[in-house]
mmCIF file of C-alpha atoms in Angstrom:
data_model
loop_
_atom_site.group_PDB
_atom_site.id
_atom_site.type_symbol
_atom_site.label_atom_id
_atom_site.label_comp_id
_atom_site.label_asym_id
_atom_site.label_seq_id
_atom_site.Cartn_x
_atom_site.Cartn_y
_atom_site.Cartn_z
ATOM 1 C CA MET A 24 -131.308 -271.303 -115.424
ATOM 2 C CA LYS A 25 -131.947 -269.128 -112.036
ATOM 3 C CA ASN A 26 -128.712 -267.576 -112.095
ATOM 4 C CA LEU A 27 -128.725 -266.605 -115.727
ATOM 5 C CA ASN A 28 -130.053 -263.069 -116.757
ATOM 6 C CA SER A 29 -132.495 -262.580 -119.946
ATOM 7 C CA ALA A 30 -129.775 -262.078 -122.636
ATOM 8 C CA GLN A 31 -127.637 -265.237 -120.961
ATOM 9 C CA LYS A 32 -131.106 -267.082 -120.884
ATOM 10 C CA GLU A 33 -131.869 -266.141 -124.635
ATOM 11 C CA ALA A 34 -128.185 -267.381 -125.437
ATOM 12 C CA VAL A 35 -128.718 -270.855 -123.785
ATOM 13 C CA GLU A 36 -132.350 -271.727 -124.993
ATOM 14 C CA THR A 37 -131.906 -270.837 -129.024
ATOM 15 C CA THR A 38 -130.170 -274.324 -129.913
ATOM 16 C CA GLU A 39 -131.213 -274.525 -133.513
ATOM 17 C CA GLY A 40 -129.741 -272.566 -136.773
ATOM 18 C CA ALA A 41 -126.801 -269.883 -136.424
ATOM 19 C CA VAL A 42 -126.312 -268.001 -133.349
ATOM 20 C CA LEU A 43 -124.205 -264.758 -132.692
ATOM 21 C CA VAL A 44 -123.434 -263.777 -129.224
ATOM 22 C CA ILE A 45 -121.741 -260.655 -128.753
ATOM 23 C CA ALA A 46 -120.317 -261.094 -125.339
ATOM 24 C CA GLY A 47 -118.879 -257.910 -123.668
ATOM 25 C CA ALA A 48 -115.825 -258.027 -121.276
ATOM 26 C CA GLY A 49 -117.021 -259.752 -117.857
ATOM 27 C CA SER A 50 -120.290 -260.509 -119.224
ATOM 28 C CA GLY A 51 -120.594 -263.999 -118.194
ATOM 29 C CA LYS A 52 -119.848 -265.571 -121.611
ATOM 30 C CA THR A 53 -118.319 -268.693 -120.189
ATOM 31 C CA LYS A 54 -121.584 -268.975 -117.794
ATOM 32 C CA ALA A 55 -123.800 -268.720 -121.039
ATOM 33 C CA LEU A 56 -121.260 -271.220 -123.016
ATOM 34 C CA THR A 57 -121.152 -273.976 -120.220
ATOM 35 C CA HIS A 58 -125.185 -273.538 -119.481
ATOM 36 C CA ARG A 59 -126.145 -274.184 -123.222
ATOM 37 C CA VAL A 60 -123.987 -277.368 -123.359
ATOM 38 C CA ALA A 61 -125.803 -278.540 -120.552
ATOM 39 C CA TYR A 62 -129.287 -277.535 -121.762
ATOM 40 C CA LEU A 63 -128.873 -279.118 -124.999
ATOM 41 C CA ILE A 64 -127.699 -282.546 -123.171
ATOM 42 C CA ARG A 65 -129.948 -282.192 -120.218
ATOM 43 C CA GLU A 66 -133.211 -280.612 -122.038
ATOM 44 C CA LYS A 67 -132.855 -281.142 -125.329
ATOM 45 C CA GLY A 68 -131.763 -284.814 -125.214
ATOM 46 C CA VAL A 69 -128.696 -284.156 -127.563
ATOM 47 C CA ALA A 70 -126.034 -287.101 -127.479
ATOM 48 C CA PRO A 71 -122.914 -285.862 -126.035
ATOM 49 C CA ARG A 72 -121.125 -287.191 -128.813
ATOM 50 C CA ASN A 73 -122.843 -284.648 -131.335
ATOM 51 C CA ILE A 74 -121.768 -281.618 -129.770
ATOM 52 C CA LEU A 75 -118.492 -279.890 -130.302
ATOM 53 C CA ALA A 76 -117.159 -276.970 -128.277
ATOM 54 C CA VAL A 77 -114.099 -275.212 -129.290
ATOM 55 C CA THR A 78 -111.990 -272.780 -127.352
ATOM 56 C CA PHE A 79 -108.627 -271.208 -127.830
ATOM 57 C CA THR A 80 -106.510 -272.488 -124.800
ATOM 58 C CA ASN A 81 -105.912 -275.407 -122.761
ATOM 59 C CA LYS A 82 -106.948 -273.611 -119.503
ATOM 60 C CA ALA A 83 -110.436 -272.285 -120.851
ATOM 61 C CA ALA A 84 -111.264 -275.558 -122.324
ATOM 62 C CA GLN A 85 -110.455 -277.166 -118.809
ATOM 63 C CA GLU A 86 -112.276 -274.527 -116.977
ATOM 64 C CA MET A 87 -115.155 -275.101 -119.736
ATOM 65 C CA LYS A 88 -115.216 -278.885 -118.921
ATOM 66 C CA GLU A 89 -115.149 -278.417 -115.176
ATOM 67 C CA ARG A 90 -118.602 -276.107 -115.134
ATOM 68 C CA ILE A 91 -120.257 -278.309 -117.625
ATOM 69 C CA LEU A 92 -119.491 -281.743 -115.180
ATOM 70 C CA GLY A 93 -120.904 -279.291 -112.324
ATOM 71 C CA LEU A 94 -124.209 -278.735 -114.224
ATOM 72 C CA LEU A 95 -124.432 -282.306 -115.055
ATOM 73 C CA GLU A 96 -123.809 -283.799 -111.540
ATOM 74 C CA GLY A 97 -120.456 -285.126 -112.122
ATOM 75 C CA ASP A 98 -121.240 -287.560 -114.849
ATOM 76 C CA LYS A 99 -118.075 -287.649 -117.055
ATOM 77 C CA ASN A 100 -119.986 -289.976 -119.541
ATOM 78 C CA ARG A 101 -121.782 -287.161 -120.675
ATOM 79 C CA LEU A 102 -119.295 -284.674 -121.364
ATOM 80 C CA PRO A 103 -118.985 -283.940 -124.938
ATOM 81 C CA LEU A 104 -115.738 -283.025 -127.257
ATOM 82 C CA ILE A 105 -114.476 -280.070 -125.586
ATOM 83 C CA GLY A 106 -110.918 -278.612 -126.563
ATOM 84 C CA THR A 107 -108.499 -276.214 -128.314
ATOM 85 C CA PHE A 108 -108.648 -276.026 -132.275
ATOM 86 C CA HIS A 109 -105.420 -277.804 -132.388
ATOM 87 C CA SER A 110 -106.194 -280.698 -130.053
ATOM 88 C CA ILE A 111 -109.521 -281.501 -131.758
ATOM 89 C CA CYS A 112 -107.919 -281.164 -134.941
ATOM 90 C CA VAL A 113 -105.181 -283.771 -133.581
ATOM 91 C CA ARG A 114 -107.727 -286.055 -132.647
ATOM 92 C CA ILE A 115 -109.372 -286.177 -135.749
ATOM 93 C CA LEU A 116 -106.310 -286.613 -137.769
ATOM 94 C CA ARG A 117 -104.877 -289.373 -135.445
ATOM 95 C CA TYR A 118 -107.754 -291.511 -137.289
ATOM 96 C CA GLU A 119 -107.748 -290.299 -140.894
ATOM 97 C CA ILE A 120 -104.057 -289.128 -141.897
ATOM 98 C CA GLU A 121 -103.177 -292.164 -143.120
ATOM 99 C CA LYS A 122 -105.564 -290.792 -146.377
ATOM 100 C CA VAL A 123 -102.696 -287.909 -147.034
ATOM 101 C CA GLY A 124 -99.772 -290.340 -146.766
ATOM 102 C CA TYR A 125 -98.822 -289.642 -142.753
ATOM 103 C CA LYS A 126 -98.836 -292.560 -140.105
ATOM 104 C CA LYS A 127 -101.277 -292.315 -137.656
ATOM 105 C CA SER A 128 -98.492 -292.124 -134.966
ATOM 106 C CA PHE A 129 -97.208 -288.892 -136.681
ATOM 107 C CA ASN A 130 -95.058 -286.796 -134.850
ATOM 108 C CA ILE A 131 -95.755 -282.994 -133.586
ATOM 109 C CA PHE A 132 -92.957 -280.354 -133.944
ATOM 110 C CA ASP A 133 -92.982 -277.894 -130.983
ATOM 111 C CA THR A 134 -91.203 -274.471 -131.537
ATOM 112 C CA GLN A 135 -87.786 -275.473 -130.637
ATOM 113 C CA ASP A 136 -87.944 -278.601 -133.217
ATOM 114 C CA GLN A 137 -89.045 -276.133 -136.007
ATOM 115 C CA GLU A 138 -86.228 -273.788 -135.008
ATOM 116 C CA VAL A 139 -83.336 -276.853 -135.379
ATOM 117 C CA LEU A 140 -85.072 -278.199 -138.651
ATOM 118 C CA MET A 141 -85.043 -274.444 -140.105
ATOM 119 C CA LYS A 142 -81.620 -273.854 -139.581
ATOM 120 C CA LYS A 143 -80.855 -277.564 -141.127
ATOM 121 C CA VAL A 144 -82.880 -276.489 -144.114
ATOM 122 C CA MET A 145 -80.898 -273.009 -144.697
ATOM 123 C CA ARG A 146 -77.899 -274.822 -144.363
ATOM 124 C CA GLU A 147 -78.830 -277.297 -147.235
ATOM 125 C CA LEU A 148 -79.907 -274.476 -149.565
ATOM 126 C CA GLU A 149 -76.747 -272.566 -148.740
ATOM 127 C CA ILE A 150 -78.800 -269.047 -147.447
ATOM 128 C CA ASN A 151 -77.414 -266.821 -145.125
ATOM 129 C CA THR A 152 -79.082 -267.064 -141.552
ATOM 130 C CA ASP A 153 -77.770 -263.637 -141.017
ATOM 131 C CA GLN A 154 -79.483 -262.130 -143.659
ATOM 132 C CA PHE A 155 -82.866 -264.118 -143.377
ATOM 133 C CA LYS A 156 -83.656 -265.057 -139.757
ATOM 134 C CA PRO A 157 -84.969 -268.270 -139.258
ATOM 135 C CA LYS A 158 -87.343 -267.208 -136.854
ATOM 136 C CA ALA A 159 -88.934 -265.021 -139.552
ATOM 137 C CA MET A 160 -88.660 -267.561 -141.890
ATOM 138 C CA LEU A 161 -90.683 -269.851 -139.915
ATOM 139 C CA GLY A 162 -93.097 -266.696 -138.798
ATOM 140 C CA ALA A 163 -93.698 -266.240 -142.951
ATOM 141 C CA ILE A 164 -94.299 -270.021 -143.085
ATOM 142 C CA SER A 165 -96.641 -270.107 -140.347
ATOM 143 C CA LYS A 166 -98.452 -266.826 -141.806
ATOM 144 C CA ALA A 167 -98.913 -268.813 -145.377
ATOM 145 C CA LYS A 168 -100.086 -271.999 -143.314
ATOM 146 C CA ASN A 169 -102.860 -270.062 -141.602
ATOM 147 C CA GLU A 170 -104.107 -268.813 -145.041
ATOM 148 C CA LEU A 171 -104.164 -272.273 -146.267
ATOM 149 C CA LEU A 172 -101.501 -271.740 -148.774
ATOM 150 C CA GLY A 173 -99.274 -274.827 -149.330
ATOM 151 C CA PRO A 174 -95.791 -274.430 -150.771
ATOM 152 C CA ASP A 175 -97.143 -274.685 -154.235
ATOM 153 C CA GLU A 176 -99.997 -272.232 -153.734
ATOM 154 C CA PHE A 177 -97.216 -270.184 -151.989
ATOM 155 C CA GLU A 178 -95.005 -270.262 -155.059
ATOM 156 C CA ARG A 179 -97.646 -269.165 -157.564
ATOM 157 C CA GLN A 180 -98.200 -265.788 -155.574
ATOM 158 C CA THR A 181 -94.621 -265.268 -155.061
ATOM 159 C CA GLY A 182 -93.575 -261.373 -156.100
ATOM 160 C CA GLY A 183 -89.866 -260.435 -155.871
ATOM 161 C CA TYR A 184 -86.905 -261.963 -154.173
ATOM 162 C CA TYR A 185 -87.590 -262.350 -150.464
ATOM 163 C CA GLU A 186 -90.745 -264.070 -151.081
ATOM 164 C CA GLU A 187 -88.909 -266.222 -153.529
ATOM 165 C CA ILE A 188 -86.608 -267.066 -151.080
ATOM 166 C CA ILE A 189 -89.282 -268.107 -148.495
ATOM 167 C CA SER A 190 -90.665 -270.187 -151.121
ATOM 168 C CA LYS A 191 -87.716 -271.985 -151.626
ATOM 169 C CA ILE A 192 -87.116 -272.591 -147.907
ATOM 170 C CA TYR A 193 -90.944 -273.485 -147.538
ATOM 171 C CA THR A 194 -90.817 -276.157 -150.157
ATOM 172 C CA ARG A 195 -87.590 -277.491 -148.822
ATOM 173 C CA TYR A 196 -89.023 -277.484 -145.166
ATOM 174 C CA GLN A 197 -92.158 -279.352 -145.701
ATOM 175 C CA MET A 198 -90.249 -282.008 -147.472
ATOM 176 C CA ARG A 199 -88.274 -282.724 -144.508
ATOM 177 C CA LEU A 200 -91.134 -282.562 -141.969
ATOM 178 C CA LYS A 201 -92.809 -285.088 -144.348
ATOM 179 C CA GLU A 202 -89.812 -287.375 -144.114
ATOM 180 C CA GLN A 203 -89.695 -287.601 -140.501
ATOM 181 C CA ASP A 204 -93.831 -288.015 -140.494
ATOM 182 C CA ALA A 205 -93.900 -284.712 -138.939
ATOM 183 C CA LEU A 206 -96.463 -281.885 -138.314
ATOM 184 C CA ASP A 207 -95.972 -278.480 -136.996
ATOM 185 C CA PHE A 208 -98.446 -276.901 -135.345
ATOM 186 C CA ASP A 209 -99.750 -275.095 -138.160
ATOM 187 C CA ASP A 210 -99.949 -277.944 -140.418
ATOM 188 C CA ILE A 211 -102.356 -279.599 -137.716
ATOM 189 C CA LEU A 212 -105.184 -277.107 -138.855
ATOM 190 C CA MET A 213 -104.227 -276.704 -143.057
ATOM 191 C CA VAL A 214 -103.437 -280.739 -143.362
ATOM 192 C CA LEU A 215 -106.821 -281.269 -141.770
ATOM 193 C CA VAL A 216 -108.807 -278.980 -143.974
ATOM 194 C CA LYS A 217 -106.954 -280.045 -147.073
ATOM 195 C CA LEU A 218 -107.884 -283.600 -146.066
ATOM 196 C CA PHE A 219 -111.743 -282.713 -145.891
ATOM 197 C CA GLN A 220 -111.328 -280.944 -149.374
ATOM 198 C CA LYS A 221 -109.945 -283.988 -150.826
ATOM 199 C CA PHE A 222 -112.289 -286.517 -149.306
ATOM 200 C CA PRO A 223 -115.682 -284.801 -148.671
ATOM 201 C CA GLU A 224 -116.904 -288.668 -147.223
ATOM 202 C CA VAL A 225 -114.616 -287.959 -144.363
ATOM 203 C CA LEU A 226 -115.786 -284.222 -144.088
ATOM 204 C CA GLU A 227 -119.537 -285.961 -143.881
ATOM 205 C CA LYS A 228 -118.822 -287.966 -141.416
ATOM 206 C CA TYR A 229 -117.730 -285.264 -138.894
ATOM 207 C CA GLN A 230 -120.602 -283.277 -140.077
ATOM 208 C CA ASN A 231 -123.110 -286.019 -138.976
ATOM 209 C CA THR A 232 -120.908 -286.387 -135.816
ATOM 210 C CA PHE A 233 -120.511 -282.689 -134.874
ATOM 211 C CA ARG A 234 -124.318 -281.472 -135.056
ATOM 212 C CA TYR A 235 -124.247 -278.660 -132.643
ATOM 213 C CA ILE A 236 -121.134 -276.686 -132.602
ATOM 214 C CA MET A 237 -119.945 -273.880 -130.158
ATOM 215 C CA VAL A 238 -116.907 -271.811 -130.857
ATOM 216 C CA ASP A 239 -115.638 -269.545 -127.998
ATOM 217 C CA GLU A 240 -113.486 -266.378 -128.937
ATOM 218 C CA TYR A 241 -114.762 -266.133 -132.353
ATOM 219 C CA GLN A 242 -113.091 -263.090 -132.900
ATOM 220 C CA ASP A 243 -109.623 -264.508 -132.646
ATOM 221 C CA THR A 244 -109.904 -266.834 -135.408
ATOM 222 C CA ASN A 245 -107.823 -267.139 -138.703
ATOM 223 C CA HIS A 246 -108.563 -268.108 -142.101
ATOM 224 C CA ALA A 247 -107.493 -271.840 -141.407
ATOM 225 C CA GLN A 248 -110.000 -272.145 -138.417
ATOM 226 C CA TYR A 249 -112.705 -270.040 -139.754
ATOM 227 C CA ILE A 250 -112.808 -272.402 -143.098
ATOM 228 C CA LEU A 251 -112.486 -275.435 -140.745
ATOM 229 C CA VAL A 252 -115.731 -274.386 -138.693
ATOM 230 C CA GLU A 253 -117.799 -273.427 -142.201
ATOM 231 C CA MET A 254 -117.018 -276.615 -143.413
ATOM 232 C CA LEU A 255 -118.049 -278.540 -139.929
ATOM 233 C CA ALA A 256 -121.173 -276.410 -139.917
ATOM 234 C CA LYS A 257 -122.337 -276.597 -143.275
ATOM 235 C CA LYS A 258 -124.655 -279.475 -143.045
ATOM 236 C CA TRP A 259 -126.615 -278.748 -139.929
ATOM 237 C CA LYS A 260 -126.075 -274.907 -139.626
ATOM 238 C CA ASN A 261 -126.235 -275.275 -135.731
ATOM 239 C CA ILE A 262 -123.205 -273.198 -135.156
ATOM 240 C CA CYS A 263 -123.062 -270.928 -131.957
ATOM 241 C CA VAL A 264 -120.001 -268.548 -132.170
ATOM 242 C CA VAL A 265 -119.188 -266.564 -128.974
ATOM 243 C CA GLY A 266 -117.151 -263.532 -129.255
ATOM 244 C CA ASP A 267 -116.687 -259.665 -128.994
ATOM 245 C CA ASP A 268 -115.143 -257.343 -131.916
ATOM 246 C CA TRP A 269 -114.001 -254.978 -129.309
ATOM 247 C CA GLN A 270 -111.502 -257.586 -128.072
ATOM 248 C CA GLY A 271 -109.685 -258.457 -131.122
ATOM 249 C CA ILE A 272 -106.635 -257.914 -130.538
ATOM 250 C CA TYR A 273 -104.573 -260.478 -132.200
ATOM 251 C CA SER A 274 -104.247 -259.809 -135.704
ATOM 252 C CA TRP A 275 -100.201 -259.820 -135.341
ATOM 253 C CA ARG A 276 -101.091 -263.905 -135.131
ATOM 254 C CA GLY A 277 -103.241 -264.169 -138.245
ATOM 255 C CA ALA A 278 -106.843 -263.355 -136.343
ATOM 256 C CA ASN A 279 -109.381 -262.009 -138.962
ATOM 257 C CA ILE A 280 -112.061 -259.464 -137.081
ATOM 258 C CA GLN A 281 -113.869 -260.192 -140.411
ATOM 259 C CA ASN A 282 -114.740 -263.349 -139.130
ATOM 260 C CA ILE A 283 -117.236 -262.042 -136.378
ATOM 261 C CA LEU A 284 -118.101 -259.049 -138.479
ATOM 262 C CA ASP A 285 -119.459 -260.718 -141.232
ATOM 263 C CA PHE A 286 -120.912 -263.643 -139.334
ATOM 264 C CA GLU A 287 -124.619 -262.209 -140.406
ATOM 265 C CA LYS A 288 -123.378 -262.456 -144.002
ATOM 266 C CA ASP A 289 -122.290 -266.011 -143.992
ATOM 267 C CA TYR A 290 -125.467 -267.263 -142.007
ATOM 268 C CA PRO A 291 -128.176 -264.541 -142.996
ATOM 269 C CA ASN A 292 -130.684 -266.125 -140.785
ATOM 270 C CA ALA A 293 -128.731 -265.980 -137.937
ATOM 271 C CA LYS A 294 -129.692 -264.827 -134.617
ATOM 272 C CA VAL A 295 -127.868 -262.108 -132.980
ATOM 273 C CA ILE A 296 -127.680 -262.068 -129.102
ATOM 274 C CA LYS A 297 -125.964 -259.406 -127.150
ATOM 275 C CA LEU A 298 -124.464 -259.928 -123.213
ATOM 276 C CA GLU A 299 -124.471 -256.075 -122.213
ATOM 277 C CA GLN A 300 -124.130 -256.489 -118.512
ATOM 278 C CA ASN A 301 -120.748 -256.625 -116.670
ATOM 279 C CA TYR A 302 -120.239 -258.304 -113.905
ATOM 280 C CA ARG A 303 -116.614 -257.515 -113.327
ATOM 281 C CA SER A 304 -116.058 -253.579 -113.367
ATOM 282 C CA THR A 305 -117.748 -250.191 -112.510
ATOM 283 C CA GLN A 306 -119.791 -248.138 -114.608
ATOM 284 C CA ASN A 307 -116.871 -245.418 -114.519
ATOM 285 C CA ILE A 308 -114.417 -247.935 -115.953
ATOM 286 C CA LEU A 309 -116.983 -248.770 -118.531
ATOM 287 C CA ASP A 310 -118.067 -245.827 -119.799
ATOM 288 C CA ALA A 311 -113.893 -244.882 -120.157
ATOM 289 C CA ALA A 312 -113.760 -248.001 -122.300
ATOM 290 C CA TYR A 313 -116.810 -247.305 -124.432
ATOM 291 C CA GLY A 314 -115.161 -243.471 -125.012
ATOM 292 C CA VAL A 315 -111.913 -245.100 -126.373
ATOM 293 C CA ILE A 316 -113.706 -247.723 -128.514
ATOM 294 C CA SER A 317 -116.654 -245.965 -129.773
ATOM 295 C CA LYS A 318 -113.914 -244.234 -132.097
ATOM 296 C CA ASN A 319 -113.834 -247.466 -134.026
ATOM 297 C CA VAL A 320 -115.617 -247.169 -137.512
ATOM 298 C CA ASN A 321 -115.817 -250.873 -137.932
ATOM 299 C CA ARG A 322 -117.547 -252.664 -135.203
ATOM 300 C CA LYS A 323 -120.696 -253.844 -133.755
ATOM 301 C CA ASP A 324 -122.072 -251.608 -131.584
ATOM 302 C CA LYS A 325 -123.505 -252.462 -127.797
ATOM 303 C CA LYS A 326 -123.532 -250.376 -124.511
ATOM 304 C CA ILE A 327 -122.093 -252.530 -121.846
ATOM 305 C CA TRP A 328 -123.752 -251.324 -118.267
ATOM 306 C CA THR A 329 -123.237 -252.448 -114.566
ATOM 307 C CA GLU A 330 -125.032 -252.544 -111.447
ATOM 308 C CA ASN A 331 -121.845 -251.538 -110.058
ATOM 309 C CA LYS A 332 -122.364 -247.903 -110.263
ATOM 310 C CA GLY A 333 -119.724 -245.090 -109.698
ATOM 311 C CA GLY A 334 -116.313 -246.799 -108.717
ATOM 312 C CA HIS A 335 -113.095 -244.737 -108.563
ATOM 313 C CA LEU A 336 -112.429 -242.171 -111.221
ATOM 314 C CA LEU A 337 -109.556 -243.044 -114.246
ATOM 315 C CA THR A 338 -106.302 -241.159 -113.794
ATOM 316 C CA ALA A 339 -103.927 -240.627 -116.559
ATOM 317 C CA TYR A 340 -100.206 -241.786 -115.618
ATOM 318 C CA GLU A 341 -97.473 -241.219 -117.988
ATOM 319 C CA ALA A 342 -94.342 -243.139 -117.388
ATOM 320 C CA GLN A 343 -90.777 -242.187 -118.165
ATOM 321 C CA ASN A 344 -89.896 -245.563 -119.416
ATOM 322 C CA GLU A 345 -90.954 -249.175 -119.352
ATOM 323 C CA ARG A 346 -89.189 -249.689 -115.816
ATOM 324 C CA ASP A 347 -91.400 -246.623 -114.245
ATOM 325 C CA GLU A 348 -94.364 -247.961 -115.939
ATOM 326 C CA ALA A 349 -93.737 -251.535 -114.515
ATOM 327 C CA GLU A 350 -93.189 -250.240 -110.985
#
């Protein structure tokens, strides 16, 4: 713990109940998260199998694993389940998916598989692919799945010709996926949430397994991810989310910034810890960034600071075009 500042220490040692860690850019959030996992195992005696750590990329998950292994003196047997939302959901589905009519050996369609299938479906339905672009149709279906709307729910809320066409395509697309015993990327979350809703005893089994849940980059969660985390954390409420609403840049792929802004409404007894010391930038950069972000009305306030005083002043450069900008 000697390498942690006071806010990081607090984030590590607050292990029970709901915790929201607002971690500014460059504030050592990965350090706090990894130390927290090691602290639960080494100091609190929590079994590794009872800890779940979720992040957004395989690279981030791998980095967390390596750092935690270092803190656990390289003992791989004490490593908890750490992974992306999708990898963790696939892992659970390989055990449980037969309950909703798929084989345990179900296939996962990548982007290319999805596009091939979409074109086939549109040919079957005699829908013009020049007028309705297959990629746009897949985008609309992905958006619906991220909102946990299956084909039937989507059909019930259609309004207008364009959505009716998407609804027709969505229904046929899911039917063809099912025939091939396949899930696409967005199904992985939606199918697991629906499975948990339909079989509460299965949900309870995983609630009892994952008694301590940590979610990184919480500002990037979409509706399906938010519901999944809420369901898993409902019984024990030992949920620690780390994120920064100032870094919410993924609304275009379904991320909902309200998830982090409303955390204290969802968990009224939540403890809020702010990591405000920056280890990456100089004060001039931080002041300029604050000057920009302070214009946002809907945000949590924090004052990022650093011991790296001064630094280069910012210069504004207006590029003629993208080539000039890149050069």
